[in-house]
Amino acid sequence: EADDSLAKHNALELEIKRLLKAVVSQDIIFVVQNASVVDTSVLQTELERTKERFENCIIKKENEYAKLWNDWYIKCDECKYDKISYDKAYKDMQQKIEWLQAQLGDLKSKSKDTSCISDTRNPLSQKLENENIELEFQVLNYARENAHLKATHKNLFDSIFVSRTQTKNVIASLQNELQSTIYKNAKLRTQLFKKVSD
């Protein structure tokens, strides 16, 4: 079950990276839509510069996400026995989901603002709208998956807690048996000593 959970976490990490790239590509489309159509060479140069800036931004964000996931995995290890740490890690991930949803809302408003651009850009607007819908669907799936992971980890934590309680009970029972055996041995030694002395 832990391997399955790790696989799901890895899948989520890839999904976040893909979402980030989708957000950045939509920003590029927004810049292209708002650029002047008159001089395509200027537009192409601006597009190349914008792509380079966004690629640098993607690298930076990927590094931030890698650090975030690394921190999150560390927190997951710690929260095997510490539910409070897990809840904090979950809240951090929930904030990231809300952040992605806010970006999605911002992109939707930008795509609506660009709807009045000439009919020659209508396919771009439609593409942007389609990608917005896809991104929204992915964010909702991510939120559902995150809720499922929280439930899974809660169940794991609860089962560890039950297992620890059962282990404590077994240890207490064994300690009682050991004490009883020590007492019986002491009685037998006393009886043996008396017989040897007589």
PDB file of C-alpha atoms in Angstrom:
ATOM      1  CA  GLU A   1       0.000   0.000   0.000  1.00  0.00           C
ATOM      2  CA  ALA A   2       2.958   2.331   0.728  1.00  0.00           C
ATOM      3  CA  ASP A   3       4.393   1.615  -2.754  1.00  0.00           C
ATOM      4  CA  ASP A   4       1.008   2.383  -4.262  1.00  0.00           C
ATOM      5  CA  SER A   5       0.894   5.643  -2.299  1.00  0.00           C
ATOM      6  CA  LEU A   6       4.421   6.544  -3.464  1.00  0.00           C
ATOM      7  CA  ALA A   7       3.449   5.835  -7.061  1.00  0.00           C
ATOM      8  CA  LYS A   8       0.433   8.095  -6.676  1.00  0.00           C
ATOM      9  CA  HIS A   9       2.658  10.821  -5.215  1.00  0.00           C
ATOM     10  CA  ASN A  10       5.024  10.514  -8.184  1.00  0.00           C
ATOM     11  CA  ALA A  11       2.082  10.734 -10.564  1.00  0.00           C
ATOM     12  CA  LEU A  12       0.889  13.856  -8.755  1.00  0.00           C
ATOM     13  CA  GLU A  13       4.348  15.385  -9.056  1.00  0.00           C
ATOM     14  CA  LEU A  14       4.319  14.845 -12.816  1.00  0.00           C
ATOM     15  CA  GLU A  15       0.788  16.234 -12.996  1.00  0.00           C
ATOM     16  CA  ILE A  16       1.799  19.426 -11.147  1.00  0.00           C
ATOM     17  CA  LYS A  17       4.714  19.939 -13.542  1.00  0.00           C
ATOM     18  CA  ARG A  18       2.401  19.423 -16.496  1.00  0.00           C
ATOM     19  CA  LEU A  19      -0.135  21.873 -15.039  1.00  0.00           C
ATOM     20  CA  LEU A  20       2.574  24.467 -14.553  1.00  0.00           C
ATOM     21  CA  LYS A  21       3.698  24.079 -18.167  1.00  0.00           C
ATOM     22  CA  ALA A  22       0.079  24.400 -19.305  1.00  0.00           C
ATOM     23  CA  VAL A  23      -0.313  27.611 -17.290  1.00  0.00           C
ATOM     24  CA  VAL A  24       2.876  29.041 -18.783  1.00  0.00           C
ATOM     25  CA  SER A  25       1.897  28.056 -22.326  1.00  0.00           C
ATOM     26  CA  GLN A  26      -1.447  29.786 -21.841  1.00  0.00           C
ATOM     27  CA  ASP A  27       0.386  32.922 -20.718  1.00  0.00           C
ATOM     28  CA  ILE A  28       2.447  32.706 -23.927  1.00  0.00           C
ATOM     29  CA  ILE A  29      -0.758  32.430 -25.970  1.00  0.00           C
ATOM     30  CA  PHE A  30      -2.137  35.459 -24.116  1.00  0.00           C
ATOM     31  CA  VAL A  31       0.988  37.482 -25.006  1.00  0.00           C
ATOM     32  CA  VAL A  32       0.724  36.370 -28.638  1.00  0.00           C
ATOM     33  CA  GLN A  33      -2.961  37.340 -28.765  1.00  0.00           C
ATOM     34  CA  ASN A  34      -2.252  40.815 -27.447  1.00  0.00           C
ATOM     35  CA  ALA A  35       0.811  41.430 -29.654  1.00  0.00           C
ATOM     36  CA  SER A  36       0.633  43.536 -32.791  1.00  0.00           C
ATOM     37  CA  VAL A  37      -0.234  41.623 -35.959  1.00  0.00           C
ATOM     38  CA  VAL A  38       1.265  44.259 -38.250  1.00  0.00           C
ATOM     39  CA  ASP A  39       4.920  43.205 -38.061  1.00  0.00           C
ATOM     40  CA  THR A  40       5.291  39.435 -37.774  1.00  0.00           C
ATOM     41  CA  SER A  41       9.082  39.585 -37.360  1.00  0.00           C
ATOM     42  CA  VAL A  42       8.692  41.817 -34.290  1.00  0.00           C
ATOM     43  CA  LEU A  43       5.981  39.505 -33.042  1.00  0.00           C
ATOM     44  CA  GLN A  44       8.200  36.469 -33.636  1.00  0.00           C
ATOM     45  CA  THR A  45      11.120  38.115 -31.800  1.00  0.00           C
ATOM     46  CA  GLU A  46       8.862  39.047 -28.899  1.00  0.00           C
ATOM     47  CA  LEU A  47       7.457  35.529 -28.850  1.00  0.00           C
ATOM     48  CA  GLU A  48      10.962  34.043 -28.718  1.00  0.00           C
ATOM     49  CA  ARG A  49      11.911  36.366 -25.846  1.00  0.00           C
ATOM     50  CA  THR A  50       8.706  35.531 -24.033  1.00  0.00           C
ATOM     51  CA  LYS A  51       9.268  31.809 -24.567  1.00  0.00           C
ATOM     52  CA  GLU A  52      12.784  32.117 -23.172  1.00  0.00           C
ATOM     53  CA  ARG A  53      11.508  34.022 -20.122  1.00  0.00           C
ATOM     54  CA  PHE A  54       8.806  31.446 -19.531  1.00  0.00           C
ATOM     55  CA  GLU A  55      11.220  28.547 -20.024  1.00  0.00           C
ATOM     56  CA  ASN A  56      13.430  30.092 -17.358  1.00  0.00           C
ATOM     57  CA  CYS A  57      10.334  30.534 -15.231  1.00  0.00           C
ATOM     58  CA  ILE A  58       9.404  26.879 -15.813  1.00  0.00           C
ATOM     59  CA  ILE A  59      12.870  25.743 -14.725  1.00  0.00           C
ATOM     60  CA  LYS A  60      12.625  27.891 -11.612  1.00  0.00           C
ATOM     61  CA  LYS A  61       9.126  26.593 -10.832  1.00  0.00           C
ATOM     62  CA  GLU A  62      10.189  22.991 -11.459  1.00  0.00           C
ATOM     63  CA  ASN A  63      13.009  23.462  -8.967  1.00  0.00           C
ATOM     64  CA  GLU A  64      10.574  24.967  -6.470  1.00  0.00           C
ATOM     65  CA  TYR A  65       8.172  22.079  -7.015  1.00  0.00           C
ATOM     66  CA  ALA A  66      10.990  19.535  -6.695  1.00  0.00           C
ATOM     67  CA  LYS A  67      11.914  21.113  -3.361  1.00  0.00           C
ATOM     68  CA  LEU A  68       8.252  21.210  -2.346  1.00  0.00           C
ATOM     69  CA  TRP A  69       7.795  17.508  -3.174  1.00  0.00           C
ATOM     70  CA  ASN A  70      11.045  16.591  -1.462  1.00  0.00           C
ATOM     71  CA  ASP A  71       9.916  18.464   1.648  1.00  0.00           C
ATOM     72  CA  TRP A  72       6.515  16.827   1.385  1.00  0.00           C
ATOM     73  CA  TYR A  73       7.984  13.311   1.172  1.00  0.00           C
ATOM     74  CA  ILE A  74      10.158  14.062   4.193  1.00  0.00           C
ATOM     75  CA  LYS A  75       7.066  15.270   6.026  1.00  0.00           C
ATOM     76  CA  CYS A  76       5.244  12.072   5.026  1.00  0.00           C
ATOM     77  CA  ASP A  77       8.019   9.998   6.600  1.00  0.00           C
ATOM     78  CA  GLU A  78       7.790  12.044   9.772  1.00  0.00           C
ATOM     79  CA  CYS A  79       4.016  11.835   9.891  1.00  0.00           C
ATOM     80  CA  LYS A  80       3.953   8.049  10.050  1.00  0.00           C
ATOM     81  CA  TYR A  81       3.917   8.621  13.794  1.00  0.00           C
ATOM     82  CA  ASP A  82       2.997  12.296  13.870  1.00  0.00           C
ATOM     83  CA  LYS A  83      -0.459  13.101  12.499  1.00  0.00           C
ATOM     84  CA  ILE A  84      -0.031  16.820  13.129  1.00  0.00           C
ATOM     85  CA  SER A  85       2.891  16.994  10.684  1.00  0.00           C
ATOM     86  CA  TYR A  86       0.832  15.192   8.060  1.00  0.00           C
ATOM     87  CA  ASP A  87      -2.069  17.608   8.500  1.00  0.00           C
ATOM     88  CA  LYS A  88       0.319  20.527   7.959  1.00  0.00           C
ATOM     89  CA  ALA A  89       1.737  18.877   4.819  1.00  0.00           C
ATOM     90  CA  TYR A  90      -1.818  18.307   3.592  1.00  0.00           C
ATOM     91  CA  LYS A  91      -2.702  21.967   4.227  1.00  0.00           C
ATOM     92  CA  ASP A  92       0.414  23.027   2.285  1.00  0.00           C
ATOM     93  CA  MET A  93      -0.710  20.898  -0.664  1.00  0.00           C
ATOM     94  CA  GLN A  94      -4.248  22.279  -0.330  1.00  0.00           C
ATOM     95  CA  GLN A  95      -2.825  25.816  -0.556  1.00  0.00           C
ATOM     96  CA  LYS A  96      -0.974  24.820  -3.724  1.00  0.00           C
ATOM     97  CA  ILE A  97      -4.252  23.530  -5.171  1.00  0.00           C
ATOM     98  CA  GLU A  98      -5.959  26.816  -4.307  1.00  0.00           C
ATOM     99  CA  TRP A  99      -3.049  28.692  -5.874  1.00  0.00           C
ATOM    100  CA  LEU A 100      -3.436  26.669  -9.099  1.00  0.00           C
ATOM    101  CA  GLN A 101      -7.189  27.302  -9.059  1.00  0.00           C
ATOM    102  CA  ALA A 102      -6.569  31.039  -8.640  1.00  0.00           C
ATOM    103  CA  GLN A 103      -4.195  30.968 -11.623  1.00  0.00           C
ATOM    104  CA  LEU A 104      -6.824  29.087 -13.582  1.00  0.00           C
ATOM    105  CA  GLY A 105      -9.410  31.747 -12.725  1.00  0.00           C
ATOM    106  CA  ASP A 106      -6.986  34.465 -13.783  1.00  0.00           C
ATOM    107  CA  LEU A 107      -6.354  32.691 -17.089  1.00  0.00           C
ATOM    108  CA  LYS A 108     -10.098  32.330 -17.650  1.00  0.00           C
ATOM    109  CA  SER A 109     -10.623  36.046 -17.138  1.00  0.00           C
ATOM    110  CA  LYS A 110      -7.716  36.785 -19.489  1.00  0.00           C
ATOM    111  CA  SER A 111      -9.173  34.495 -22.132  1.00  0.00           C
ATOM    112  CA  LYS A 112     -12.554  36.252 -21.819  1.00  0.00           C
ATOM    113  CA  ASP A 113     -10.839  39.632 -22.134  1.00  0.00           C
ATOM    114  CA  THR A 114      -9.228  38.511 -25.379  1.00  0.00           C
ATOM    115  CA  SER A 115     -12.507  37.301 -26.888  1.00  0.00           C
ATOM    116  CA  CYS A 116     -13.069  40.695 -28.520  1.00  0.00           C
ATOM    117  CA  ILE A 117      -9.868  40.370 -30.593  1.00  0.00           C
ATOM    118  CA  SER A 118     -10.343  40.031 -34.340  1.00  0.00           C
ATOM    119  CA  ASP A 119     -11.771  36.891 -35.920  1.00  0.00           C
ATOM    120  CA  THR A 120      -8.312  35.926 -37.213  1.00  0.00           C
ATOM    121  CA  ARG A 121      -7.387  35.027 -33.632  1.00  0.00           C
ATOM    122  CA  ASN A 122     -10.608  33.166 -32.881  1.00  0.00           C
ATOM    123  CA  PRO A 123      -8.937  29.711 -33.158  1.00  0.00           C
ATOM    124  CA  LEU A 124      -6.355  30.842 -30.595  1.00  0.00           C
ATOM    125  CA  SER A 125      -9.128  31.966 -28.250  1.00  0.00           C
ATOM    126  CA  GLN A 126     -10.868  28.631 -28.663  1.00  0.00           C
ATOM    127  CA  LYS A 127      -7.614  26.777 -28.031  1.00  0.00           C
ATOM    128  CA  LEU A 128      -7.004  28.870 -24.916  1.00  0.00           C
ATOM    129  CA  GLU A 129     -10.526  28.164 -23.662  1.00  0.00           C
ATOM    130  CA  ASN A 130     -10.084  24.424 -24.303  1.00  0.00           C
ATOM    131  CA  GLU A 131      -6.805  24.393 -22.415  1.00  0.00           C
ATOM    132  CA  ASN A 132      -8.429  26.334 -19.566  1.00  0.00           C
ATOM    133  CA  ILE A 133     -11.165  23.717 -19.316  1.00  0.00           C
ATOM    134  CA  GLU A 134      -8.588  20.926 -19.394  1.00  0.00           C
ATOM    135  CA  LEU A 135      -6.524  22.659 -16.699  1.00  0.00           C
ATOM    136  CA  GLU A 136      -9.587  23.130 -14.504  1.00  0.00           C
ATOM    137  CA  PHE A 137     -10.436  19.441 -14.874  1.00  0.00           C
ATOM    138  CA  GLN A 138      -6.874  18.471 -13.943  1.00  0.00           C
ATOM    139  CA  VAL A 139      -6.899  20.713 -10.868  1.00  0.00           C
ATOM    140  CA  LEU A 140     -10.175  19.140  -9.717  1.00  0.00           C
ATOM    141  CA  ASN A 141      -8.732  15.659 -10.245  1.00  0.00           C
ATOM    142  CA  TYR A 142      -5.649  16.679  -8.312  1.00  0.00           C
ATOM    143  CA  ALA A 143      -7.807  17.926  -5.422  1.00  0.00           C
ATOM    144  CA  ARG A 144      -9.764  14.643  -5.418  1.00  0.00           C
ATOM    145  CA  GLU A 145      -6.559  12.620  -5.468  1.00  0.00           C
ATOM    146  CA  ASN A 146      -5.147  14.713  -2.629  1.00  0.00           C
ATOM    147  CA  ALA A 147      -8.282  14.074  -0.537  1.00  0.00           C
ATOM    148  CA  HIS A 148      -7.973  10.348  -1.287  1.00  0.00           C
ATOM    149  CA  LEU A 149      -4.331  10.397  -0.206  1.00  0.00           C
ATOM    150  CA  LYS A 150      -5.273  12.130   3.042  1.00  0.00           C
ATOM    151  CA  ALA A 151      -7.821   9.398   3.767  1.00  0.00           C
ATOM    152  CA  THR A 152      -5.280   6.702   2.875  1.00  0.00           C
ATOM    153  CA  HIS A 153      -2.634   8.185   5.151  1.00  0.00           C
ATOM    154  CA  LYS A 154      -5.180   8.613   7.946  1.00  0.00           C
ATOM    155  CA  ASN A 155      -6.074   4.927   7.613  1.00  0.00           C
ATOM    156  CA  LEU A 156      -2.370   4.016   7.671  1.00  0.00           C
ATOM    157  CA  PHE A 157      -1.830   6.165  10.746  1.00  0.00           C
ATOM    158  CA  ASP A 158      -4.868   4.618  12.454  1.00  0.00           C
ATOM    159  CA  SER A 159      -3.702   1.080  11.634  1.00  0.00           C
ATOM    160  CA  ILE A 160      -0.206   1.878  12.968  1.00  0.00           C
ATOM    161  CA  PHE A 161      -1.797   3.258  16.129  1.00  0.00           C
ATOM    162  CA  VAL A 162      -3.965   0.122  16.552  1.00  0.00           C
ATOM    163  CA  SER A 163      -0.943  -2.071  15.871  1.00  0.00           C
ATOM    164  CA  ARG A 164       1.112  -0.183  18.476  1.00  0.00           C
ATOM    165  CA  THR A 165      -1.709  -0.571  21.022  1.00  0.00           C
ATOM    166  CA  GLN A 166      -1.930  -4.304  20.334  1.00  0.00           C
ATOM    167  CA  THR A 167       1.853  -4.617  20.636  1.00  0.00           C
ATOM    168  CA  LYS A 168       1.789  -2.802  23.977  1.00  0.00           C
ATOM    169  CA  ASN A 169      -0.902  -5.207  25.210  1.00  0.00           C
ATOM    170  CA  VAL A 170       1.127  -8.242  24.093  1.00  0.00           C
ATOM    171  CA  ILE A 171       4.260  -6.823  25.768  1.00  0.00           C
ATOM    172  CA  ALA A 172       2.328  -6.194  29.001  1.00  0.00           C
ATOM    173  CA  SER A 173       0.977  -9.760  28.913  1.00  0.00           C
ATOM    174  CA  LEU A 174       4.471 -11.191  28.313  1.00  0.00           C
ATOM    175  CA  GLN A 175       5.874  -9.088  31.148  1.00  0.00           C
ATOM    176  CA  ASN A 176       3.188 -10.446  33.491  1.00  0.00           C
ATOM    177  CA  GLU A 177       4.029 -14.008  32.437  1.00  0.00           C
ATOM    178  CA  LEU A 178       7.745 -13.306  32.963  1.00  0.00           C
ATOM    179  CA  GLN A 179       7.089 -11.935  36.458  1.00  0.00           C
ATOM    180  CA  SER A 180       4.967 -14.980  37.258  1.00  0.00           C
ATOM    181  CA  THR A 181       7.709 -17.314  35.996  1.00  0.00           C
ATOM    182  CA  ILE A 182      10.363 -15.457  38.026  1.00  0.00           C
ATOM    183  CA  TYR A 183       8.173 -15.812  41.129  1.00  0.00           C
ATOM    184  CA  LYS A 184       7.649 -19.547  40.513  1.00  0.00           C
ATOM    185  CA  ASN A 185      11.409 -20.043  39.984  1.00  0.00           C
ATOM    186  CA  ALA A 186      12.154 -18.228  43.242  1.00  0.00           C
ATOM    187  CA  LYS A 187       9.667 -20.493  45.092  1.00  0.00           C
ATOM    188  CA  LEU A 188      11.218 -23.603  43.547  1.00  0.00           C
ATOM    189  CA  ARG A 189      14.734 -22.459  44.508  1.00  0.00           C
ATOM    190  CA  THR A 190      13.596 -21.884  48.075  1.00  0.00           C
ATOM    191  CA  GLN A 191      12.041 -25.353  48.216  1.00  0.00           C
ATOM    192  CA  LEU A 192      15.150 -26.881  46.639  1.00  0.00           C
ATOM    193  CA  PHE A 193      17.426 -25.060  49.076  1.00  0.00           C
ATOM    194  CA  LYS A 194      15.341 -26.323  52.020  1.00  0.00           C
ATOM    195  CA  LYS A 195      15.526 -29.922  50.737  1.00  0.00           C
ATOM    196  CA  VAL A 196      19.289 -29.695  50.206  1.00  0.00           C
ATOM    197  CA  SER A 197      19.775 -28.159  53.664  1.00  0.00           C
ATOM    198  CA  ASP A 198      17.797 -30.929  55.405  1.00  0.00           C
TER     199      ASP A 198
END
